[in-house]
CSV table of C-alpha atoms (C1' of nucleotides) in Angstrom, one decimal:
chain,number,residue,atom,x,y,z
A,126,UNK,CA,79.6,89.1,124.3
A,127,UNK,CA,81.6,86.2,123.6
A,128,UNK,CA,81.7,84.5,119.9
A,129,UNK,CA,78.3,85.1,118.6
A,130,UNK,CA,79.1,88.1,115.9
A,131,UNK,CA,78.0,86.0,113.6
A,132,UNK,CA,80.7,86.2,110.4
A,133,UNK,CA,79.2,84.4,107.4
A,134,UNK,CA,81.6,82.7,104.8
A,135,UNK,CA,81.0,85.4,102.2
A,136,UNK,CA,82.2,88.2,104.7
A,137,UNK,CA,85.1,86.2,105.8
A,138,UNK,CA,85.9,85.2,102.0
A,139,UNK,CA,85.9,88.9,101.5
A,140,UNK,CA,88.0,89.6,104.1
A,141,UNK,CA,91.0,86.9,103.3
A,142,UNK,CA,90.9,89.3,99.9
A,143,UNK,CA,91.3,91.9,101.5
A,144,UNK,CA,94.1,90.6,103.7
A,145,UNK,CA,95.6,89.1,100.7
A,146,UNK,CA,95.8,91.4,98.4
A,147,UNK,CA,97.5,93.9,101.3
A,148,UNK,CA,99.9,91.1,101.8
A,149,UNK,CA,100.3,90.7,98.1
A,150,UNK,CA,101.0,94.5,97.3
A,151,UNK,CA,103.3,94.5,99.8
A,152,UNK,CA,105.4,91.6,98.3
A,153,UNK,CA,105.2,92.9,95.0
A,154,UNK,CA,106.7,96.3,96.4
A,155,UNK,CA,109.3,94.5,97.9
A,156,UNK,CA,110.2,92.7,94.8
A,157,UNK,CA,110.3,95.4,92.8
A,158,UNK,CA,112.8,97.0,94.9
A,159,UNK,CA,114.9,94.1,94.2
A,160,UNK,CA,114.3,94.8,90.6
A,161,UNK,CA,112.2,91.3,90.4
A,162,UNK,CA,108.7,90.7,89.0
A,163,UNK,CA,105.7,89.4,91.6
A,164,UNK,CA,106.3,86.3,89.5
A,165,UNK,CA,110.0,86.4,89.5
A,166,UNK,CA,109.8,87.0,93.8
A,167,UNK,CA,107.0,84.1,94.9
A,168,UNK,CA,109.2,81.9,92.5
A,169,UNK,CA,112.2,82.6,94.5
A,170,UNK,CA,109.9,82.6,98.0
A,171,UNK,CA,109.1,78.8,97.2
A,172,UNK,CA,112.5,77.6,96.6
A,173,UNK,CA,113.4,79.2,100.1
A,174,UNK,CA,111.5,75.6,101.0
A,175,UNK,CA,114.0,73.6,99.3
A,176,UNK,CA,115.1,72.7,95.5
A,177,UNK,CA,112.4,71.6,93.1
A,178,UNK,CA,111.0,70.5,90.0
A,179,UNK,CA,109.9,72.7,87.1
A,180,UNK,CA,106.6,70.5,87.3
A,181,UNK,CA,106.6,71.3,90.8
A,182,UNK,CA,106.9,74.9,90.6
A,183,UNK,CA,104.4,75.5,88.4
A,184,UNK,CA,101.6,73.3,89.9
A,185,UNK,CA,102.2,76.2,93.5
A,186,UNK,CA,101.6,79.1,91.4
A,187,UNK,CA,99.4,78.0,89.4
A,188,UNK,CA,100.8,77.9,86.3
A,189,UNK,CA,101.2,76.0,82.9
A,190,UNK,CA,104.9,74.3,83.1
A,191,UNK,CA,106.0,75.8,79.8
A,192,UNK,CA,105.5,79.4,81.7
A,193,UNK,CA,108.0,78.4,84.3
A,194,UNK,CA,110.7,77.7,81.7
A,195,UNK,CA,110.9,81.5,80.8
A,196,UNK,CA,111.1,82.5,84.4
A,197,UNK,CA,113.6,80.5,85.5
A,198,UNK,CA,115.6,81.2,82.6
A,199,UNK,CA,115.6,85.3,83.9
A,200,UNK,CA,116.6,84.0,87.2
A,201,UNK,CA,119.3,81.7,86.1
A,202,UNK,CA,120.4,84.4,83.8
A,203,UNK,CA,121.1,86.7,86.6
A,204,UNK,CA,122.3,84.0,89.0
A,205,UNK,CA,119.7,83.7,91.6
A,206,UNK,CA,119.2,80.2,90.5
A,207,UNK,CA,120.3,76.8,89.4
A,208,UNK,CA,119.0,74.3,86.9
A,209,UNK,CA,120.9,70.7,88.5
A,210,UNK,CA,119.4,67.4,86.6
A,211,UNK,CA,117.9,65.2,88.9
A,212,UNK,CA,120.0,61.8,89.7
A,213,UNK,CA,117.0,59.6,89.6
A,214,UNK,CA,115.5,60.7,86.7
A,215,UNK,CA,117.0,62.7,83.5
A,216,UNK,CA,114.0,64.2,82.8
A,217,UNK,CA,113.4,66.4,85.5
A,218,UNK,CA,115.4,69.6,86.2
A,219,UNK,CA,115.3,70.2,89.8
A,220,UNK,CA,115.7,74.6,90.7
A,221,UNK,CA,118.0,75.7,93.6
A,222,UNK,CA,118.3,78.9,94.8
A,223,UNK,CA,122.0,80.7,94.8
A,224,UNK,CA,123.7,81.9,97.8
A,225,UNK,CA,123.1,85.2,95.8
A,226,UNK,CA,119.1,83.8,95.0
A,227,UNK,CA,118.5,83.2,99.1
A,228,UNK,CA,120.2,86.3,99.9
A,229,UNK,CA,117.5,88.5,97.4
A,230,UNK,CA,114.5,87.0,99.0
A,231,UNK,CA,116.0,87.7,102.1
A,232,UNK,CA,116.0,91.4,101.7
A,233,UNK,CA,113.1,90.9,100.0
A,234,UNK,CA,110.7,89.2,103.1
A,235,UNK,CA,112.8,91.7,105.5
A,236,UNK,CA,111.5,94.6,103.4
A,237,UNK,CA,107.4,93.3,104.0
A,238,UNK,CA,107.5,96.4,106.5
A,239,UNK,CA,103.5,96.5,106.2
A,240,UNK,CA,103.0,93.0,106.8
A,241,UNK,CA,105.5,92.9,109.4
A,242,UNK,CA,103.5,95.8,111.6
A,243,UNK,CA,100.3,94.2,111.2
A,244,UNK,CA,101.2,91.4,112.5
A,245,UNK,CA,102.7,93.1,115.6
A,246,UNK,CA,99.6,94.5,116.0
A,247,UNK,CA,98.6,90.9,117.6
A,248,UNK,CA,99.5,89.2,120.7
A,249,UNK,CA,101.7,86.4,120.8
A,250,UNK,CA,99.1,84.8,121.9
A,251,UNK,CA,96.7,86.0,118.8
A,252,UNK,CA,99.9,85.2,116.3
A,253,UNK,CA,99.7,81.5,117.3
A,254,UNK,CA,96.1,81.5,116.5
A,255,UNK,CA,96.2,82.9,113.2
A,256,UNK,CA,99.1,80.8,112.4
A,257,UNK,CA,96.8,77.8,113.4
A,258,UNK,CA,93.8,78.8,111.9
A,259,UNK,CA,95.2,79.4,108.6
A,260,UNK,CA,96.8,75.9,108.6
A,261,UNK,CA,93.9,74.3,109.2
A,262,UNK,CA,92.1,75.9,106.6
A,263,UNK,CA,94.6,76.1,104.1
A,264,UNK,CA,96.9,73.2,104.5
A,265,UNK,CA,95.2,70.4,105.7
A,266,UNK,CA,94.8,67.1,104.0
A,267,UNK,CA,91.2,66.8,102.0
A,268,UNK,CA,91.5,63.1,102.5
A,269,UNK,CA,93.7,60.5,103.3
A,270,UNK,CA,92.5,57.2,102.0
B,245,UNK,CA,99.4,73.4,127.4
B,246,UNK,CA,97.3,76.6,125.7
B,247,UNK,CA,98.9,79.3,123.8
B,248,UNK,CA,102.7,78.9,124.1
B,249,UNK,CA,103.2,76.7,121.0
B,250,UNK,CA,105.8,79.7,120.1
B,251,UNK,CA,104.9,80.5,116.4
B,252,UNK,CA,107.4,83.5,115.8
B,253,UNK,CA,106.9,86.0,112.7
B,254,UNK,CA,108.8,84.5,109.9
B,255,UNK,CA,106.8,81.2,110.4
B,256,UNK,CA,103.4,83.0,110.7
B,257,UNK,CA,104.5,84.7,107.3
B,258,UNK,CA,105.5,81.9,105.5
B,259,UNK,CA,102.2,79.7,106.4
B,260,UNK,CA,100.3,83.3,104.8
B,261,UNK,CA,102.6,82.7,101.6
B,262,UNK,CA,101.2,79.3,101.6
B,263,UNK,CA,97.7,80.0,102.4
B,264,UNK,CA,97.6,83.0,99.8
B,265,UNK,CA,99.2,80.8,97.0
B,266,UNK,CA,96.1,78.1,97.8
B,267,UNK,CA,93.7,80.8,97.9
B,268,UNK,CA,94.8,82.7,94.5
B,269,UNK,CA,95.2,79.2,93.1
B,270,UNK,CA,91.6,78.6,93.6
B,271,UNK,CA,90.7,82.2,92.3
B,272,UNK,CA,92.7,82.0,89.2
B,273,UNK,CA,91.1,78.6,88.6
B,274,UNK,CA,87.5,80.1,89.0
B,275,UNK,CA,88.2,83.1,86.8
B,276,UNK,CA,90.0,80.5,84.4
B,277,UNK,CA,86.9,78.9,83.8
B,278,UNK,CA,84.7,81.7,82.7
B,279,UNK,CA,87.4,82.5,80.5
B,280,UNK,CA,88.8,85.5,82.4
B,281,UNK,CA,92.7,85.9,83.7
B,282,UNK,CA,93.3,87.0,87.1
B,283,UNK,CA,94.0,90.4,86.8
B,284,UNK,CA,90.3,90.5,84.9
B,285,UNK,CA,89.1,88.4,87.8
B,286,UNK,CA,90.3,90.6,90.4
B,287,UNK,CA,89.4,93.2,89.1
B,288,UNK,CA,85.2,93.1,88.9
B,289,UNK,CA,86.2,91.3,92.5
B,290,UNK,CA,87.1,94.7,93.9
B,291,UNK,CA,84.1,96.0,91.8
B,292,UNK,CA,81.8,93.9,93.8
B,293,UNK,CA,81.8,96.6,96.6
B,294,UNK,CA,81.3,99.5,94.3
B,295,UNK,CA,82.1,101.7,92.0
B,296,UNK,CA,85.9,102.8,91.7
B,297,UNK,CA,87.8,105.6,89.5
B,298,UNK,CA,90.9,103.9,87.9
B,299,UNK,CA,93.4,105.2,90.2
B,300,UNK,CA,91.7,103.7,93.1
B,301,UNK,CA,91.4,100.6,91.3
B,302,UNK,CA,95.5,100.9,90.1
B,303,UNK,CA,96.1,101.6,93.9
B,304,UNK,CA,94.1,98.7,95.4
B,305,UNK,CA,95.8,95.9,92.8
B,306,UNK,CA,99.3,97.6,93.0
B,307,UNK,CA,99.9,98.4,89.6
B,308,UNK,CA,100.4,101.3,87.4
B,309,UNK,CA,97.4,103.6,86.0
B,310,UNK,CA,98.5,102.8,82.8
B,311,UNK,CA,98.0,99.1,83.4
B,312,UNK,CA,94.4,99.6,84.5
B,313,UNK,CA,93.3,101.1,81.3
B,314,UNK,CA,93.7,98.0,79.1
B,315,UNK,CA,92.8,95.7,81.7
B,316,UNK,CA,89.1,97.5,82.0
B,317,UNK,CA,89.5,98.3,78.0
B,318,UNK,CA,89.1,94.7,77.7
B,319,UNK,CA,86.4,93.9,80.3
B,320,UNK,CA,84.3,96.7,78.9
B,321,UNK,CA,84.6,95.1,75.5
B,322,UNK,CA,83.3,91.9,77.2
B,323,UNK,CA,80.2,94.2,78.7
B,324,UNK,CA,81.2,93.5,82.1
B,325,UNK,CA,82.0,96.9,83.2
B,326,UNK,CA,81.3,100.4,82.4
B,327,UNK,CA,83.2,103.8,82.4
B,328,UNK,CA,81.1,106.5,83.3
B,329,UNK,CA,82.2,109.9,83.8
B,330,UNK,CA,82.4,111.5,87.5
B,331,UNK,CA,80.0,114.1,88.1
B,332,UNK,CA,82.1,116.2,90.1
B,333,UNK,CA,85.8,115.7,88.8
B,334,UNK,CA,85.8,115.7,84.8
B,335,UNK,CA,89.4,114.1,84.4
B,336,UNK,CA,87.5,110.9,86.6
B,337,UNK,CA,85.8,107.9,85.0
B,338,UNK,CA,84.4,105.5,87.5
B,339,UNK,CA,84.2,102.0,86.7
B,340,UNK,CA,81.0,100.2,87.3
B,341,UNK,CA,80.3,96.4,87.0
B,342,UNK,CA,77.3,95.6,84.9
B,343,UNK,CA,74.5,93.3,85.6
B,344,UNK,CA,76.9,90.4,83.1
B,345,UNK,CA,79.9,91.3,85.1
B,346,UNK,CA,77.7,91.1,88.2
B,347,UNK,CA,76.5,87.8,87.9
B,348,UNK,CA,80.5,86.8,86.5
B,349,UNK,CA,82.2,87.3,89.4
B,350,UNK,CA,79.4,85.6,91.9
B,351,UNK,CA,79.8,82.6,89.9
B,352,UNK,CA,83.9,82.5,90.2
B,353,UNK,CA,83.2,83.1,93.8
B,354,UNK,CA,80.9,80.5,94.2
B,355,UNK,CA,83.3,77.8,92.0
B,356,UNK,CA,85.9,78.7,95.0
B,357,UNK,CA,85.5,75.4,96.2
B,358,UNK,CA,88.8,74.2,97.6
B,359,UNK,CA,88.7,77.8,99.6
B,360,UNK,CA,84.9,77.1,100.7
B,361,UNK,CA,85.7,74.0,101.9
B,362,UNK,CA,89.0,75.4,104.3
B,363,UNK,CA,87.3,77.3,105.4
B,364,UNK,CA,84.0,75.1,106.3
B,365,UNK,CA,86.8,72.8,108.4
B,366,UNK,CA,86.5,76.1,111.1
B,367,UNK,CA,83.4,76.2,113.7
B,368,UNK,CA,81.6,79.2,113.8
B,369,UNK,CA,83.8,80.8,116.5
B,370,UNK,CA,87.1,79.7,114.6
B,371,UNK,CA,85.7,81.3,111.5
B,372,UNK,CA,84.9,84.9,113.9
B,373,UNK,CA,88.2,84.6,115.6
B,374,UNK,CA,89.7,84.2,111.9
B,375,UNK,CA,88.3,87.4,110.4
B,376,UNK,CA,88.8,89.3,113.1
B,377,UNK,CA,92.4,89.0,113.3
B,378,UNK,CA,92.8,89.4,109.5
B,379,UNK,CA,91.0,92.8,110.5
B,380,UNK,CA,92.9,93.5,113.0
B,381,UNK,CA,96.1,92.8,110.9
B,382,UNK,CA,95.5,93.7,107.3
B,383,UNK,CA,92.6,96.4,107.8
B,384,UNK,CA,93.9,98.8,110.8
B,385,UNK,CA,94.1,102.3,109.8
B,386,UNK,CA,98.6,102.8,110.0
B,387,UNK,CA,97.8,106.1,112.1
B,388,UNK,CA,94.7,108.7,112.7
B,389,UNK,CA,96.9,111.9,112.7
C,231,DC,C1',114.6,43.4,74.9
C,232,DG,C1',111.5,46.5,72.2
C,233,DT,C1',107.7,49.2,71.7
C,234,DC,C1',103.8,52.1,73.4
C,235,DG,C1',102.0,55.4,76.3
C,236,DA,C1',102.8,58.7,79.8
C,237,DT,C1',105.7,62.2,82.0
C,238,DG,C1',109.0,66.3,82.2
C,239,DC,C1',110.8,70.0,80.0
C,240,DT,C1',111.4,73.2,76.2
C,241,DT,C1',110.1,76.0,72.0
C,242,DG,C1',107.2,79.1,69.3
C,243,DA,C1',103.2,81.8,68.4
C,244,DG,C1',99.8,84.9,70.1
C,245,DA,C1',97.5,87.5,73.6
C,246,DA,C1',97.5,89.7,78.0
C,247,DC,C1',100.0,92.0,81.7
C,248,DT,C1',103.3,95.3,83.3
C,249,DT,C1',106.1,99.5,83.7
C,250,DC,C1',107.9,103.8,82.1
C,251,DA,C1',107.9,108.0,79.6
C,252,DA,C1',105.1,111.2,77.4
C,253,DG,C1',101.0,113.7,76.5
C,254,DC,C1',96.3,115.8,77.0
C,255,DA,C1',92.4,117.5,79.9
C,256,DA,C1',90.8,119.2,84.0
C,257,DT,C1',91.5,120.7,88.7
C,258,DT,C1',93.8,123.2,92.5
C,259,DG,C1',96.5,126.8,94.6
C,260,DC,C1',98.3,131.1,94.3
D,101,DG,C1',94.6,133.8,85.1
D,102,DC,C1',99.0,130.7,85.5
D,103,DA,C1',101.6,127.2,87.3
D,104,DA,C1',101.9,122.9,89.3
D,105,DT,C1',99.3,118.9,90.2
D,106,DT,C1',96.2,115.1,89.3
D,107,DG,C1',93.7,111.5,86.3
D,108,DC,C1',93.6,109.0,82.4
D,109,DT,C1',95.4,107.4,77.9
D,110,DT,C1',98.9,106.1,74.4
D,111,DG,C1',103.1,103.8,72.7
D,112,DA,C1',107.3,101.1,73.3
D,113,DA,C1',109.7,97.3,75.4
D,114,DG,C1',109.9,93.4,78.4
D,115,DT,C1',107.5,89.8,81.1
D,116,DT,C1',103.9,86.7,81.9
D,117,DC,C1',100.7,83.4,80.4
D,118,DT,C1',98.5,79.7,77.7
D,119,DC,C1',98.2,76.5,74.0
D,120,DA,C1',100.0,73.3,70.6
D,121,DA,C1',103.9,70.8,69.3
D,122,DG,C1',108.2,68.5,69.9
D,123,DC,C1',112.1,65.9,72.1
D,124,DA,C1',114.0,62.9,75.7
D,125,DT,C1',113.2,59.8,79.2
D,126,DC,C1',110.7,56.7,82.1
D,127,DG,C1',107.5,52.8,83.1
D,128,DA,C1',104.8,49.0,81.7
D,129,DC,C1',103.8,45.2,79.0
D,130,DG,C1',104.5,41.6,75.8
DNA sequence: CGTCGATGCTTGAGAACTTCAAGCAATTGC
DNA sequence: GCAATTGCTTGAAGTTCTCAAGCATCGACG
C-alpha cells in the first residue's frame, strides 16, 4: 500500500495541465481585477524577482523581444514600471517595478484565493514536498560543465 | 533533519510561477513548431480527453465564449477539429478533434522535451507523490453540498 | 584606432487573441 | 404560451504576438 500506484509520465504530464491551467485561470482572474492582461500580470510577477532586461523578460515568457516592447510600454504608461539604462552597457534597458507596480501584484498574488485554498489543503509537511519536487523538476541545472 | 525545511505559502507559490512558466515555455515551443499558437495548442490539448461544447471549453481556458469561436473557426479550417451539433441541446455544438488534430497534439506532447526530462529527474515514488499532491491541490471538488 | 559582426531594443505590418456589447436560436420555468 | 435564461456568433476596439528591418552599442580583431 505504499508507492506502487504506478503513475506513468503521460498521466502526470496530464495532471501538471491540469494543475496549471487552474493556477493559470486563477492568475488571470486576479489580473483582470486589477484591470491588467495575463500578459501584463506574469510580466509584473517576474520583476517581483528583481529589475531586468528587456532580453531577459522575454526569454521567461517566452516571447520574441520586440513583443516585450509594447508591454512595457502599457505598464510604464500607467506607472507600474520603469525603463532605467543600464550603467554597464547603453544598450540594455533594464525594467523595475514602481512602488505603485509591486503594490498591484501584491493585491494581485493576495487575490489567488483558489490557489491559496488548495494549497491549505496540504500539510506543512506535504507543502515542503511539493515545493521540493517541483524544484527539482523544474529548476534544476541540465548540466554543468 | 526531515520535513521542517519551513517552505511557507508565498514561496511554494512563487516556485509554481516558475515551474508553470518552464512548463508553458516548453508547450508553446512544441505547438510553435507545428505551426500552431498556444491558445490553438491548448486547446485540441483539452480536446485530447473528449469532446467539449464551447462553453466548457471557454470555462476550462478562462476566456470569453466569444473568444472560443475564432479560435476553433481557425482550427477547423486547419481540419483539426470538428463542430458537430448536440443531440440533445440544439443551441450546443461540441467540438471534436479529428484524426489530423489527433495525431497534432501527441506530437507537441511528445516534442515536450525539457518537461520529459524534469520530470524523468523524479523516481517512480517521487513522480506518485508528485501527482498526487497536484490532485489533491488543483483537482479537489471546493465543496459536495 | 577603425571596421566588422554580434547583441539589445525599437518600429511597422499583419495575424491572432481577447473582451465587451449586441443579437439570434433554442431551452427552461412558470 | 411567454418570459427569462442559456449557448453560440458577430462586430468593434485594444492587446498580444511574430517577423523583418533598422538603429545604437558593444566586442573582437587587425
Amino acid at each position: 500500500m505504499t508507492g506502487t500506484r504506478g503513475v506513468d509520465t503521460a498521466q502526470l504530464m496530464e495532471q501538471l495541465s491540469v494543475s496549471l491551467a487552474a493556477y493559470y485561470g486563477d492568475f488571470t482572474v486576479a489580473a483582470a481585477s486589477e484591470n491588467l492582461t495575463a500578459s501584463q500580470g506574469k510580466t509584473l510577477n517576474v520583476l517581483r524577482r528583481g529589475p531586468a532586461a528587456m532580453r531577459v523578460l522575454a526569454s521567461i515568457l517566452t516571447c520574441d523581444a520586440s513583443n516585450m516592447t509594447g508591454i512595457v510600454d502599457r505598464l510604464e504608461k500607467r506607472g507600474l514600471v520603469q525603463r532605467e539604462p543600464s550603467p554597464t552597457d547603453r544598450r540594455v534597458k533594464n525594467v523595475v517595478l514602481t512602488a505603485e507596480g509591486e503594490r498591484v501584484i501584491d493585491v494581485i498574488r493576495g487575490k489567488m484565493h483558489t490557489t491559496r485554498a488548495g494549497l491549505d489543503r496540504l500539510s506543512d509537511q506535504e507543502r515542503d514536498t511539493l515545493h521540493d519536487l517541483l524544484e527539482r523538476a523544474f529548476t534544476a541545472q541540465p548540466a554543468a560543465a
